[in-house]
Coordinates of N, CA and C in Angstrom, one line a residue:
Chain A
X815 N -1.5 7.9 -19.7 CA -2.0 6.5 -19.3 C -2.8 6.7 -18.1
X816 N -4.2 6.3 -18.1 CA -5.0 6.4 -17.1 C -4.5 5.5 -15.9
X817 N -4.6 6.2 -14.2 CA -4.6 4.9 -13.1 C -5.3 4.3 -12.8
X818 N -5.2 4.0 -12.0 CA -5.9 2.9 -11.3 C -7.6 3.6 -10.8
X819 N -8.5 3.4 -11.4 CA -9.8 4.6 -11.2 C -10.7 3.1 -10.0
X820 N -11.2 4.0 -9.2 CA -11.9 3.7 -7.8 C -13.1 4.7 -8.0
X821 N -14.3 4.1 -7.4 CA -15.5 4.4 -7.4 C -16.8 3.8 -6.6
X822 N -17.1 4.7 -6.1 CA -17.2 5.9 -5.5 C -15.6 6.5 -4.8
X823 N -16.1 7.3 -4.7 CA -15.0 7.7 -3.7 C -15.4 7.9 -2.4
X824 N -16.7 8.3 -2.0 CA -17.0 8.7 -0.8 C -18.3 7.6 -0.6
X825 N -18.8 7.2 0.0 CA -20.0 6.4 0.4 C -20.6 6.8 2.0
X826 N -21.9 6.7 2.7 CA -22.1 6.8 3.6 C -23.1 5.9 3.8
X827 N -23.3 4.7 4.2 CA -24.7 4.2 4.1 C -25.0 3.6 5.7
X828 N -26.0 3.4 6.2 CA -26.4 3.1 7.4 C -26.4 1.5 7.8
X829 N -25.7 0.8 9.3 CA -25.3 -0.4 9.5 C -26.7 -1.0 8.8
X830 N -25.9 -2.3 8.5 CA -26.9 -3.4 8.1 C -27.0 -3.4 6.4
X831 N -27.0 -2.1 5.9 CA -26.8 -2.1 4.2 C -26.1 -2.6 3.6
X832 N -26.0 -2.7 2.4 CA -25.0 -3.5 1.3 C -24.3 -2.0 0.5
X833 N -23.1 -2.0 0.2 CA -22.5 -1.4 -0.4 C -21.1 -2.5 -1.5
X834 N -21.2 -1.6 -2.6 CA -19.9 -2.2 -3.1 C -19.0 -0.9 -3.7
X835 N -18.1 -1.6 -4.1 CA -16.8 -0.8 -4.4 C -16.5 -1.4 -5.8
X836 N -16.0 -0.2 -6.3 CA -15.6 -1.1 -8.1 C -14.2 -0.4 -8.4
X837 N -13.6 -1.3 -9.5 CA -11.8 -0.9 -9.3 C -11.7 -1.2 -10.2
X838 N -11.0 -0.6 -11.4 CA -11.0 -0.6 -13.0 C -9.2 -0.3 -12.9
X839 N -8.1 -1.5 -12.9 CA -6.8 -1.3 -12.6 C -6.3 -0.8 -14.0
X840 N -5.0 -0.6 -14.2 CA -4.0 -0.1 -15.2 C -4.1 -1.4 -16.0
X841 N -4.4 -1.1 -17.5 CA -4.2 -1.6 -18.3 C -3.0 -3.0 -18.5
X842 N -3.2 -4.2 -18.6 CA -1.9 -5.3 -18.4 C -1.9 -5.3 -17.1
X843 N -2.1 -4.9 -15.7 CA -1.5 -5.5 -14.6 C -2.3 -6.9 -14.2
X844 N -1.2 -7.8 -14.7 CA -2.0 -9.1 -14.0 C -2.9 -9.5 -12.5
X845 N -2.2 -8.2 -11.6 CA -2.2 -8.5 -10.2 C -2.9 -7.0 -9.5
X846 N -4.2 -7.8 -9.3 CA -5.1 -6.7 -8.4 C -5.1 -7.0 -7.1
X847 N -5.2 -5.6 -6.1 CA -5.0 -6.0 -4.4 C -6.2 -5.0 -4.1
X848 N -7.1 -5.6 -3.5 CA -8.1 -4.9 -2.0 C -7.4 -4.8 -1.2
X849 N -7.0 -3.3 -0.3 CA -6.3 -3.1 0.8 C -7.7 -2.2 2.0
X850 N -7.8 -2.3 2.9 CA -8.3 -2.0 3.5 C -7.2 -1.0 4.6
X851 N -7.7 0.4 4.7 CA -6.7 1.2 5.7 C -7.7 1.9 6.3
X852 N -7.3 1.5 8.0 CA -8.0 2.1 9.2 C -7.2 3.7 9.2
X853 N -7.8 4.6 9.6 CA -7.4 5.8 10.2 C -5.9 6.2 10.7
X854 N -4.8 6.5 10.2 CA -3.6 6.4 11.1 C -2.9 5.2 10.9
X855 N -3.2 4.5 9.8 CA -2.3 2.9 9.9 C -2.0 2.8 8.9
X856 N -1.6 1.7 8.5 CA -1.3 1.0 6.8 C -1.8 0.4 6.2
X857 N -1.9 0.3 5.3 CA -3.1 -0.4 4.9 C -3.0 -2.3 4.7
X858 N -4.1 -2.8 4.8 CA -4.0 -4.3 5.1 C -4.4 -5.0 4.3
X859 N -3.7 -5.9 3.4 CA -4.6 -6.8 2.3 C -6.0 -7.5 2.6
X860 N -6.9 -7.1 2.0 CA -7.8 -7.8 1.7 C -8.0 -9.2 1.3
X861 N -7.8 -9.0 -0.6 CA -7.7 -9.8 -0.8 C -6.9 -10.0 -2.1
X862 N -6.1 -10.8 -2.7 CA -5.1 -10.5 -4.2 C -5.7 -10.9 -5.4
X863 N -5.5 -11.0 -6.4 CA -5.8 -11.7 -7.3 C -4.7 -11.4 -8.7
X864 N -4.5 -13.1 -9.0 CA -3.8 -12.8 -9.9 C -4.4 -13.3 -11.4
X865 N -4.9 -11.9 -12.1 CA -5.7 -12.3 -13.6 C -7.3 -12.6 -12.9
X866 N -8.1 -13.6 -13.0 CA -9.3 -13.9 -12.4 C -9.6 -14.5 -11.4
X867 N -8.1 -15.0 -11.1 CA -7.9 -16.1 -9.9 C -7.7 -15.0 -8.3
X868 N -8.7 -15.6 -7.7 CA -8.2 -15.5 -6.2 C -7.1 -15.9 -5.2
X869 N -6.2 -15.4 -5.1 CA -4.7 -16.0 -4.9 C -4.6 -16.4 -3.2
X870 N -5.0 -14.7 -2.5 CA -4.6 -14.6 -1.5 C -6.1 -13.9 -0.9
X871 N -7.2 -14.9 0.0 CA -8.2 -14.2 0.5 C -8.1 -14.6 1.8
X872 N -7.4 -14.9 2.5 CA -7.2 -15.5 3.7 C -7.5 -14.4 4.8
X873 N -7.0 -12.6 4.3 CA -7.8 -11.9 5.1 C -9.3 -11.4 5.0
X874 N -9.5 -11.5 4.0 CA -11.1 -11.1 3.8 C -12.0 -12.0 4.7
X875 N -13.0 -11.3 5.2 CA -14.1 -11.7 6.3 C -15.0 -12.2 5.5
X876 N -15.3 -13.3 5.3 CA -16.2 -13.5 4.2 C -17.9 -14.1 4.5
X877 N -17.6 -14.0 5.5 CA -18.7 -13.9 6.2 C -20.0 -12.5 5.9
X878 N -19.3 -11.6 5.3 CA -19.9 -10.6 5.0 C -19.4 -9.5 3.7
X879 N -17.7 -10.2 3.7 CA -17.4 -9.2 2.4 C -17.1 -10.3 1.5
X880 N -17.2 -10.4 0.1 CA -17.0 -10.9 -1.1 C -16.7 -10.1 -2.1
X881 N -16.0 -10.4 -2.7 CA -15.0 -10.0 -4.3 C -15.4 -10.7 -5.5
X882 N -15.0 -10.3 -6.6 CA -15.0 -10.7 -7.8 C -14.3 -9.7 -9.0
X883 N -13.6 -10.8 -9.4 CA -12.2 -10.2 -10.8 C -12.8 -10.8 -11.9
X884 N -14.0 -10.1 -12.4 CA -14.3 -10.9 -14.2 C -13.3 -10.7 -15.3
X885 N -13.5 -11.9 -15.9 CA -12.7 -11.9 -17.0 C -10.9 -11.1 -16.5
X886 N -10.7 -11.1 -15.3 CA -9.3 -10.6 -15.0 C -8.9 -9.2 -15.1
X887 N -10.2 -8.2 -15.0 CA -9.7 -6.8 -15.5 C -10.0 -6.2 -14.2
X888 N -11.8 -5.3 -14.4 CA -12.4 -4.6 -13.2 C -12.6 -5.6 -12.2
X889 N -12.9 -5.1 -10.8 CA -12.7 -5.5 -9.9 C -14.1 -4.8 -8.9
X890 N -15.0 -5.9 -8.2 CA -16.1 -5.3 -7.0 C -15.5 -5.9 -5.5
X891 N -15.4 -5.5 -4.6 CA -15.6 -5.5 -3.6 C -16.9 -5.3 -3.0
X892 N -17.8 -5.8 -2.1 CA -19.3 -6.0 -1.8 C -19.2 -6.9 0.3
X893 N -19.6 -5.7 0.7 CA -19.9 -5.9 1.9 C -21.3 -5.8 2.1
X894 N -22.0 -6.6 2.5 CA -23.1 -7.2 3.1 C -23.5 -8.2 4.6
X895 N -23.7 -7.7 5.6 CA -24.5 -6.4 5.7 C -23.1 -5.4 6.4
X896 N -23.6 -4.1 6.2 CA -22.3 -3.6 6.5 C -22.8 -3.2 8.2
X897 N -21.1 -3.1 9.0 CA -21.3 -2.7 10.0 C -20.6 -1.8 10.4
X898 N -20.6 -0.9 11.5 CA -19.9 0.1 12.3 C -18.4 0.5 12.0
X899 N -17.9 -0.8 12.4 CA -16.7 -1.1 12.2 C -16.0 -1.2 11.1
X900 N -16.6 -1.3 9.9 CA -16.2 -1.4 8.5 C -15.9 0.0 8.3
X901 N -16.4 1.1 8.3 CA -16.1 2.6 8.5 C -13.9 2.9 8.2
X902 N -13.3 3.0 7.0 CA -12.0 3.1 6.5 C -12.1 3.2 5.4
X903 N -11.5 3.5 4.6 CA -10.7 3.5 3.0 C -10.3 2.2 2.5
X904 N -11.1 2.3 1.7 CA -10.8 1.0 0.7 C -10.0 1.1 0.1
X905 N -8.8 0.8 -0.4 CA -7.8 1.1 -1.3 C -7.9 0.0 -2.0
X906 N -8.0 0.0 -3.6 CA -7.0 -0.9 -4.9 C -6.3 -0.4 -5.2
X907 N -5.3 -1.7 -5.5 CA -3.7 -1.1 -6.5 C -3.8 -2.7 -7.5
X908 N -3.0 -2.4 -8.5 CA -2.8 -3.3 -9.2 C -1.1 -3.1 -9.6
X909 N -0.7 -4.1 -10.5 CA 0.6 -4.5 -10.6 C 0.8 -5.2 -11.3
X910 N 2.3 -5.0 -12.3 CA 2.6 -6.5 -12.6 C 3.2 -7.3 -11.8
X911 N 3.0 -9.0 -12.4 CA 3.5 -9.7 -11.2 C 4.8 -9.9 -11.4
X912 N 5.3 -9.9 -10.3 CA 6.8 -9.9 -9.8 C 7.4 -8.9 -8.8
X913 N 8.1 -9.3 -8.0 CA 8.4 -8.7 -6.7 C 9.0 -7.2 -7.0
X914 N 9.5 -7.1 -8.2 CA 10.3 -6.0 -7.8 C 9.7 -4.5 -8.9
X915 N 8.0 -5.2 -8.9 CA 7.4 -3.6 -9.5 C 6.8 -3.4 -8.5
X916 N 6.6 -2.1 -8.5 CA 5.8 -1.6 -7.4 C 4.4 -1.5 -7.7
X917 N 3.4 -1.7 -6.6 CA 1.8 -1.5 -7.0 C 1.5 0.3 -7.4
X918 N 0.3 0.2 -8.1 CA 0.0 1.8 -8.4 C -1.5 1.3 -7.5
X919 N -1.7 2.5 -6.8 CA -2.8 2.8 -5.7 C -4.2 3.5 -6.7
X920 N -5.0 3.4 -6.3 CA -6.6 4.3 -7.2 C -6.4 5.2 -5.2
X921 N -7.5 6.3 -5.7 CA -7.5 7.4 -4.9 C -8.7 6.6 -3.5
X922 N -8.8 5.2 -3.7 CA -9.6 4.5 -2.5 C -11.0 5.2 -2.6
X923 N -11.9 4.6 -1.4 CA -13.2 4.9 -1.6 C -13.3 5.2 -0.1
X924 N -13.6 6.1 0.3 CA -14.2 6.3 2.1 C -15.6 5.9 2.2
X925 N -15.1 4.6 3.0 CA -16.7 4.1 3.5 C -16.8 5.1 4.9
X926 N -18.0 5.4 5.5 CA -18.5 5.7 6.7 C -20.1 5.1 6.7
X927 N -19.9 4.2 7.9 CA -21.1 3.4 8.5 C -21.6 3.9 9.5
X928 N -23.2 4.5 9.4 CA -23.1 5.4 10.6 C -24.4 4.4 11.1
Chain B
X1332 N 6.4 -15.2 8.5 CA 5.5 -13.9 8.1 C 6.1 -12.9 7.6
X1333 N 5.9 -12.3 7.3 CA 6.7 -10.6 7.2 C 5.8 -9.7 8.1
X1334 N 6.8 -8.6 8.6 CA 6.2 -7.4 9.4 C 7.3 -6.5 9.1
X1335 N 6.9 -5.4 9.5 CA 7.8 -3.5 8.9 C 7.4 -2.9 10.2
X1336 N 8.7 -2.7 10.6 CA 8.4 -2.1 11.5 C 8.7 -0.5 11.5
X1337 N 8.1 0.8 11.7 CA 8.5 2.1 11.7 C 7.8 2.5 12.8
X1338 N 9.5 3.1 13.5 CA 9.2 3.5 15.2 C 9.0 5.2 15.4
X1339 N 8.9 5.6 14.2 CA 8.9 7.0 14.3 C 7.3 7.5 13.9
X1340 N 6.5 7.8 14.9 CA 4.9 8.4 14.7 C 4.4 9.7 13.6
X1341 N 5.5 10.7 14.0 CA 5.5 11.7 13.8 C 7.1 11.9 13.5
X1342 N 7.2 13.0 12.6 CA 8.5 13.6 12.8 C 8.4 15.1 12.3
X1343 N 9.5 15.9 12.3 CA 9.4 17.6 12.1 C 10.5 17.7 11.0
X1344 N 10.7 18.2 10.3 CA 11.9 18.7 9.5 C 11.7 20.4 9.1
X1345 N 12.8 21.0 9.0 CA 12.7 22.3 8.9 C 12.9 22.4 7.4
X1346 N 12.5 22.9 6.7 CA 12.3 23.3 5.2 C 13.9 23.2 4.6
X1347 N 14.2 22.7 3.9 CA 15.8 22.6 3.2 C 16.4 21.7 3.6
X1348 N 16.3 20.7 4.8 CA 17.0 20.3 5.6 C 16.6 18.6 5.4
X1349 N 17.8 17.9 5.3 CA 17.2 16.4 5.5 C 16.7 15.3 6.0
X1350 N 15.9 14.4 6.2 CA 15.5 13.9 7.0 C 15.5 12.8 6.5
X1351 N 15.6 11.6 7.7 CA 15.5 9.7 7.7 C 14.4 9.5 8.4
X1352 N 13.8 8.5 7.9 CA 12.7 7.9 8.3 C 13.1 6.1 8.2
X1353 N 12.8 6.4 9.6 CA 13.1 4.8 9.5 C 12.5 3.7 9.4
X1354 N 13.0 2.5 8.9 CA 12.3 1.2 8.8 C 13.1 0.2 8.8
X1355 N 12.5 -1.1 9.9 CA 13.0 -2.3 9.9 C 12.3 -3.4 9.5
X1356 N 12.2 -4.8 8.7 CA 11.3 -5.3 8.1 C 11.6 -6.9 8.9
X1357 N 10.9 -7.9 9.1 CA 11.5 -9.1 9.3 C 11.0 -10.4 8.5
X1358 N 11.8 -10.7 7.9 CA 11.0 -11.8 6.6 C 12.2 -13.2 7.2
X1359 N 11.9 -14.4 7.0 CA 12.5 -15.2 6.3 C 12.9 -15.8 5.2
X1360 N 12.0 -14.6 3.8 CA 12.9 -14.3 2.3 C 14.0 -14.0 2.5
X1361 N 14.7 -15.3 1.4 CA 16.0 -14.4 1.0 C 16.1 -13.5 0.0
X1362 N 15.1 -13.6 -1.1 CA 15.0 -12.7 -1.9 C 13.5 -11.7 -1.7
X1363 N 13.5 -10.3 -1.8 CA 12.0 -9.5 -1.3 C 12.6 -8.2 -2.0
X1364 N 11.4 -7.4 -2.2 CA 11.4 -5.9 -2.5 C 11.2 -5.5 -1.8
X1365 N 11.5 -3.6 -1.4 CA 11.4 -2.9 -0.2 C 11.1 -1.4 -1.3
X1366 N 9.7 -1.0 -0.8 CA 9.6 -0.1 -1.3 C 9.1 1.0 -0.4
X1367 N 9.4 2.2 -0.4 CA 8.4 3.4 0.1 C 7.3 3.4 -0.6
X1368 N 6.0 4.8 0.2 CA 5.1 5.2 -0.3 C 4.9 6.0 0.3
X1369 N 4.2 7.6 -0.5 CA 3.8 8.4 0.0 C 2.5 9.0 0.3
X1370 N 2.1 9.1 1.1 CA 0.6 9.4 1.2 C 0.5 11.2 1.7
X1371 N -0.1 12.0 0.6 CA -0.5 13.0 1.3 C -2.4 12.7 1.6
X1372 N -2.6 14.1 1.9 CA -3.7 14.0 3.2 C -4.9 14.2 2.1
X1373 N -4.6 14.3 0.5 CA -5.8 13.5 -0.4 C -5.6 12.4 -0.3
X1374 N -5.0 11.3 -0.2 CA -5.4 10.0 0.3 C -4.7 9.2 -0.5
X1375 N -4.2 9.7 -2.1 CA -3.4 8.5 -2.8 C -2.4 8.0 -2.1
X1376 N -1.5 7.0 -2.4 CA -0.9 6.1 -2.2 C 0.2 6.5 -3.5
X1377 N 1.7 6.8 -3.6 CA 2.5 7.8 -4.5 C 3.7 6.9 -4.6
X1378 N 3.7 6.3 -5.5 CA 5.3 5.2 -5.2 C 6.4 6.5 -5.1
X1379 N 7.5 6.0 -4.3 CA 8.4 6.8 -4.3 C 10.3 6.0 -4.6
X1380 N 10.1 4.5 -3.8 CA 11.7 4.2 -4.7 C 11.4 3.0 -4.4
X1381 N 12.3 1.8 -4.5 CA 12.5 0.2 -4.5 C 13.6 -0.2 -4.5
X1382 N 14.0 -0.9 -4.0 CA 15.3 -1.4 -3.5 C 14.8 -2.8 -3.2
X1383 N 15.5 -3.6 -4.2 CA 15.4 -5.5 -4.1 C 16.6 -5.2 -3.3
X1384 N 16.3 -7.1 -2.4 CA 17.1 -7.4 -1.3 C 18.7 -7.6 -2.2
X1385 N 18.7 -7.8 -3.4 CA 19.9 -8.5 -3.6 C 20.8 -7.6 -4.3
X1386 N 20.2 -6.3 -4.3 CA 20.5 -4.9 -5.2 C 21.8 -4.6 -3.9
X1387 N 23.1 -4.3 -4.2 CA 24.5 -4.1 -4.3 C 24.5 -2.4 -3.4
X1388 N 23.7 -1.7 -4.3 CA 23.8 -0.3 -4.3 C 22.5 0.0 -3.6
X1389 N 22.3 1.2 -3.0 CA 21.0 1.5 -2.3 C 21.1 2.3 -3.7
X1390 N 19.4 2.1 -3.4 CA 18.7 2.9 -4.4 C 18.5 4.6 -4.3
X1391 N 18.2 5.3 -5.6 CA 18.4 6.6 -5.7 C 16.9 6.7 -6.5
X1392 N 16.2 8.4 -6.3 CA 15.7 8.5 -7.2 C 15.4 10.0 -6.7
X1393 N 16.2 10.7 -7.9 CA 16.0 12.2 -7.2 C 16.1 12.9 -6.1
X1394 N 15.5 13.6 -5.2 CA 15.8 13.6 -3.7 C 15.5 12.3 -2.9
X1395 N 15.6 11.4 -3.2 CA 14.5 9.9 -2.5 C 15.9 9.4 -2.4
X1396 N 16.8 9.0 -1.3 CA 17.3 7.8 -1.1 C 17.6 6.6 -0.3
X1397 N 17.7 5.6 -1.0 CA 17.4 4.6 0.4 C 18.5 4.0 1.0
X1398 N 18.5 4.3 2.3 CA 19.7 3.6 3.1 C 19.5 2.2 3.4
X1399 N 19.8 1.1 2.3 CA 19.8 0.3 3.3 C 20.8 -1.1 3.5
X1400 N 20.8 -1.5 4.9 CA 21.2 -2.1 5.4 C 21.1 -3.8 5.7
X1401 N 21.1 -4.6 4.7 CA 20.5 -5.8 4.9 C 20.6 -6.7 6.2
X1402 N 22.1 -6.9 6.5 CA 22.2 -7.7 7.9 C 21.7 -7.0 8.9
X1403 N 21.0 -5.7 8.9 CA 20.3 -5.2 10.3 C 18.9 -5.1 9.8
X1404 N 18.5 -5.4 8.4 CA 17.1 -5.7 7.8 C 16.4 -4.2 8.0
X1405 N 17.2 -3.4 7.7 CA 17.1 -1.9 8.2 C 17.2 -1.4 6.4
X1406 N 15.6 -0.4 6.0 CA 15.7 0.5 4.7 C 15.0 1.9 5.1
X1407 N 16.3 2.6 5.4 CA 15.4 4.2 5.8 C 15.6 4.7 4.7
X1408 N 14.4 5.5 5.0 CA 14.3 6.8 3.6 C 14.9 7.8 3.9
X1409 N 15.9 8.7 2.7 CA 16.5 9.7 3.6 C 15.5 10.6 2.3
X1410 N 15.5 11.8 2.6 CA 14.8 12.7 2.2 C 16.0 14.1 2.0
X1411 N 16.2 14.5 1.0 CA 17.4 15.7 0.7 C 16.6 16.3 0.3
X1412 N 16.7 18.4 1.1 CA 16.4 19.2 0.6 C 14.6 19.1 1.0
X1413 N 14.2 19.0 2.0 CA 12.7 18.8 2.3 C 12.1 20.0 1.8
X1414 N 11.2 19.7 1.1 CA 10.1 20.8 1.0 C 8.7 20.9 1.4
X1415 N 7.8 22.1 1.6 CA 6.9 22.0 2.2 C 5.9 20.6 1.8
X1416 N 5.9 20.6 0.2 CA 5.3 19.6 -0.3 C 5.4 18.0 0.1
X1417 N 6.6 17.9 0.4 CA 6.7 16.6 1.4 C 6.0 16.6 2.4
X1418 N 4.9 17.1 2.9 CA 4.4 16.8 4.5 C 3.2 16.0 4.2
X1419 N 3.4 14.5 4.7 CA 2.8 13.5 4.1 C 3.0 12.2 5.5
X1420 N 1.7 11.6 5.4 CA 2.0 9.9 5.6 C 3.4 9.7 4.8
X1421 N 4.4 8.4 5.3 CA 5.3 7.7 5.1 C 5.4 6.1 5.1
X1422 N 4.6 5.3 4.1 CA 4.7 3.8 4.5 C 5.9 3.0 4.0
X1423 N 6.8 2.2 4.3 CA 7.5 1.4 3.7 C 6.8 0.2 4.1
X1424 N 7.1 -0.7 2.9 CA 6.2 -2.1 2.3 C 7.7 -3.3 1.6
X1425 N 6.7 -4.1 1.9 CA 8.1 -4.9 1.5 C 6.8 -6.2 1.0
X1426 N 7.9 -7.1 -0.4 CA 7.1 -7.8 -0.5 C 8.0 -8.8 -1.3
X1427 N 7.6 -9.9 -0.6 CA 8.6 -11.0 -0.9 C 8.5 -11.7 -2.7
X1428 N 9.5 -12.7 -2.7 CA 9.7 -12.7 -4.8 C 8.9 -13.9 -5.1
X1429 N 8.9 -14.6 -3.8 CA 8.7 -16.1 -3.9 C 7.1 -16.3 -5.0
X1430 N 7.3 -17.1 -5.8 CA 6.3 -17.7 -7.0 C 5.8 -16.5 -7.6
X1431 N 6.8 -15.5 -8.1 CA 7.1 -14.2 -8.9 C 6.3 -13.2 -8.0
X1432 N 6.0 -12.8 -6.4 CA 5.9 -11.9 -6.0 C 4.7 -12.2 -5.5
X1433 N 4.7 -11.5 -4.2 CA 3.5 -11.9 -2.8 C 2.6 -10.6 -2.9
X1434 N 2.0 -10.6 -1.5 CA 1.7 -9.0 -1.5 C 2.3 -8.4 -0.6
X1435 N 1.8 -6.9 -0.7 CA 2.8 -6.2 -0.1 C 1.9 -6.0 1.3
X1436 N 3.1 -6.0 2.4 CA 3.1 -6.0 4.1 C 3.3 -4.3 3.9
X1437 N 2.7 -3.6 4.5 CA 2.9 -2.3 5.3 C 2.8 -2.2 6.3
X1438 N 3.7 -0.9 7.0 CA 4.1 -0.2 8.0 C 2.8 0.4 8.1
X1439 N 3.4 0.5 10.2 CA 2.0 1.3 10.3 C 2.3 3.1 9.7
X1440 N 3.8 3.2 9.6 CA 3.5 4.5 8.7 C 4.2 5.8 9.9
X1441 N 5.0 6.8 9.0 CA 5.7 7.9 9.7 C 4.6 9.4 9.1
X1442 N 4.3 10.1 9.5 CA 3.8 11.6 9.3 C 4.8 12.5 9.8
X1443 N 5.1 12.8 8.2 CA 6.3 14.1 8.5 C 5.6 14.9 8.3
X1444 N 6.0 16.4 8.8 CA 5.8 17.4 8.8 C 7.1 18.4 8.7
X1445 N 6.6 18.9 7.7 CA 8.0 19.8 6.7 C 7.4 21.7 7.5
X1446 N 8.9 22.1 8.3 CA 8.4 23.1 9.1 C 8.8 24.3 7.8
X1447 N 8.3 25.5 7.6 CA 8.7 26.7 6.7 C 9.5 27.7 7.6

């Protein structure tokens, strides 16, 4: 059974550009998560979604990043314009819903904003 | 809110030997899951065990077990038999049941290091 595939893996693009991220979860998991992990930390929700619906975007800066879950499957993340500070690992995981499965992680994408 | 707390930065283990990694979580769920993760220094994210709050028994899974302690809101990972391959990031995550499951809160995370 294929996981959770993330793509690119690596990105480098210079402040001010647009970059996106794409996330193709495990087959049936109703429940996709954007996690964002700085250097040395944990990683932090983005943003959830359960099926096509946006459940939980309360952390996303949306001022500059935006999401989209078509039809409830793959998944983009899209930062515009990117800045300095955005420079971390993008992680998706997906899941079924209910508290007591655990998420499966994709191998994240390393942004660097130079 | 929820928060996880793990006060251990770093830790050392000598190869064969066991180790706890601690974690304390603060929710005002009464019902939540508590899970580890492991991260080596390719970058995935590796489930390792789960323990619901209402689960009787700490959880087991192979060398992976969880101690935990609900009225001190305390789930350490004990680790039996360390091997080099264990030298990894360490996050425990917890995530509450409410309207069939939230997302998950992580730790800022322990880095073991398994000595040979």
């Amino acid at each position: 059974e294929a996981g959770v595939v993330q793509s690119p893996r690596y990105k480098i693009i210079e402040k001010k550009q647009p970059v996106a991220f794409w996330c193709n979860p495990i087959s049936g998991h109703n429940t996709l998560y954007w996690y964002l992990q700085n250097l040395g930390q944990g990683p932090e929700l983005l943003i959830r979604y359960e099926n096509e619906e946006a459940v939980d975007d309360s952390q996303l800066p949306k001022d500059r990043f935006s999401a989209e879950r078509l039809k409830g499957v793959d998944s983009t993340l899209k930062i515009q314009p990117a800045e300095l500070g955005d420079s971390a690992v993008y992680l998706c995981a997906s899941s079924f819903r209910g508290a007591d499965t655990e998420a499966f992680f994709g191998q994240g994408t390393r942004l660097t904003v130079v | 809110a929820q928060k996880i707390t793990q006060t251990q930065p770093g830790m050392f283990v000598q190869e064969k030997e066991a180790v706890t990694l601690d974690c304390t979580y603060d929710t005002s769920d009464q019902s939540y899951g508590l899970f580890w993760y492991k991260q080596p220094s390719s970058g995935e994210m590796i489930f390792l065990i789960y323990q619901g709050s209402y689960d009787e028994q700490n959880a087991t899974e192979g060398r992976y077990s969880l101690n935990f302690q609900k009225a001190r809101k305390s789930a350490n990972l004990v680790i039996s038999a360390s091997q080099l391959g264990d030298s990894a990031m360490y996050f425990c995550a917890m995530r509450p049941s409410r309207n069939y499951g939230q997302n998950f809160v992580f730790g800022p995370g322990t880095r073991l290091s398994v000595l040979p």
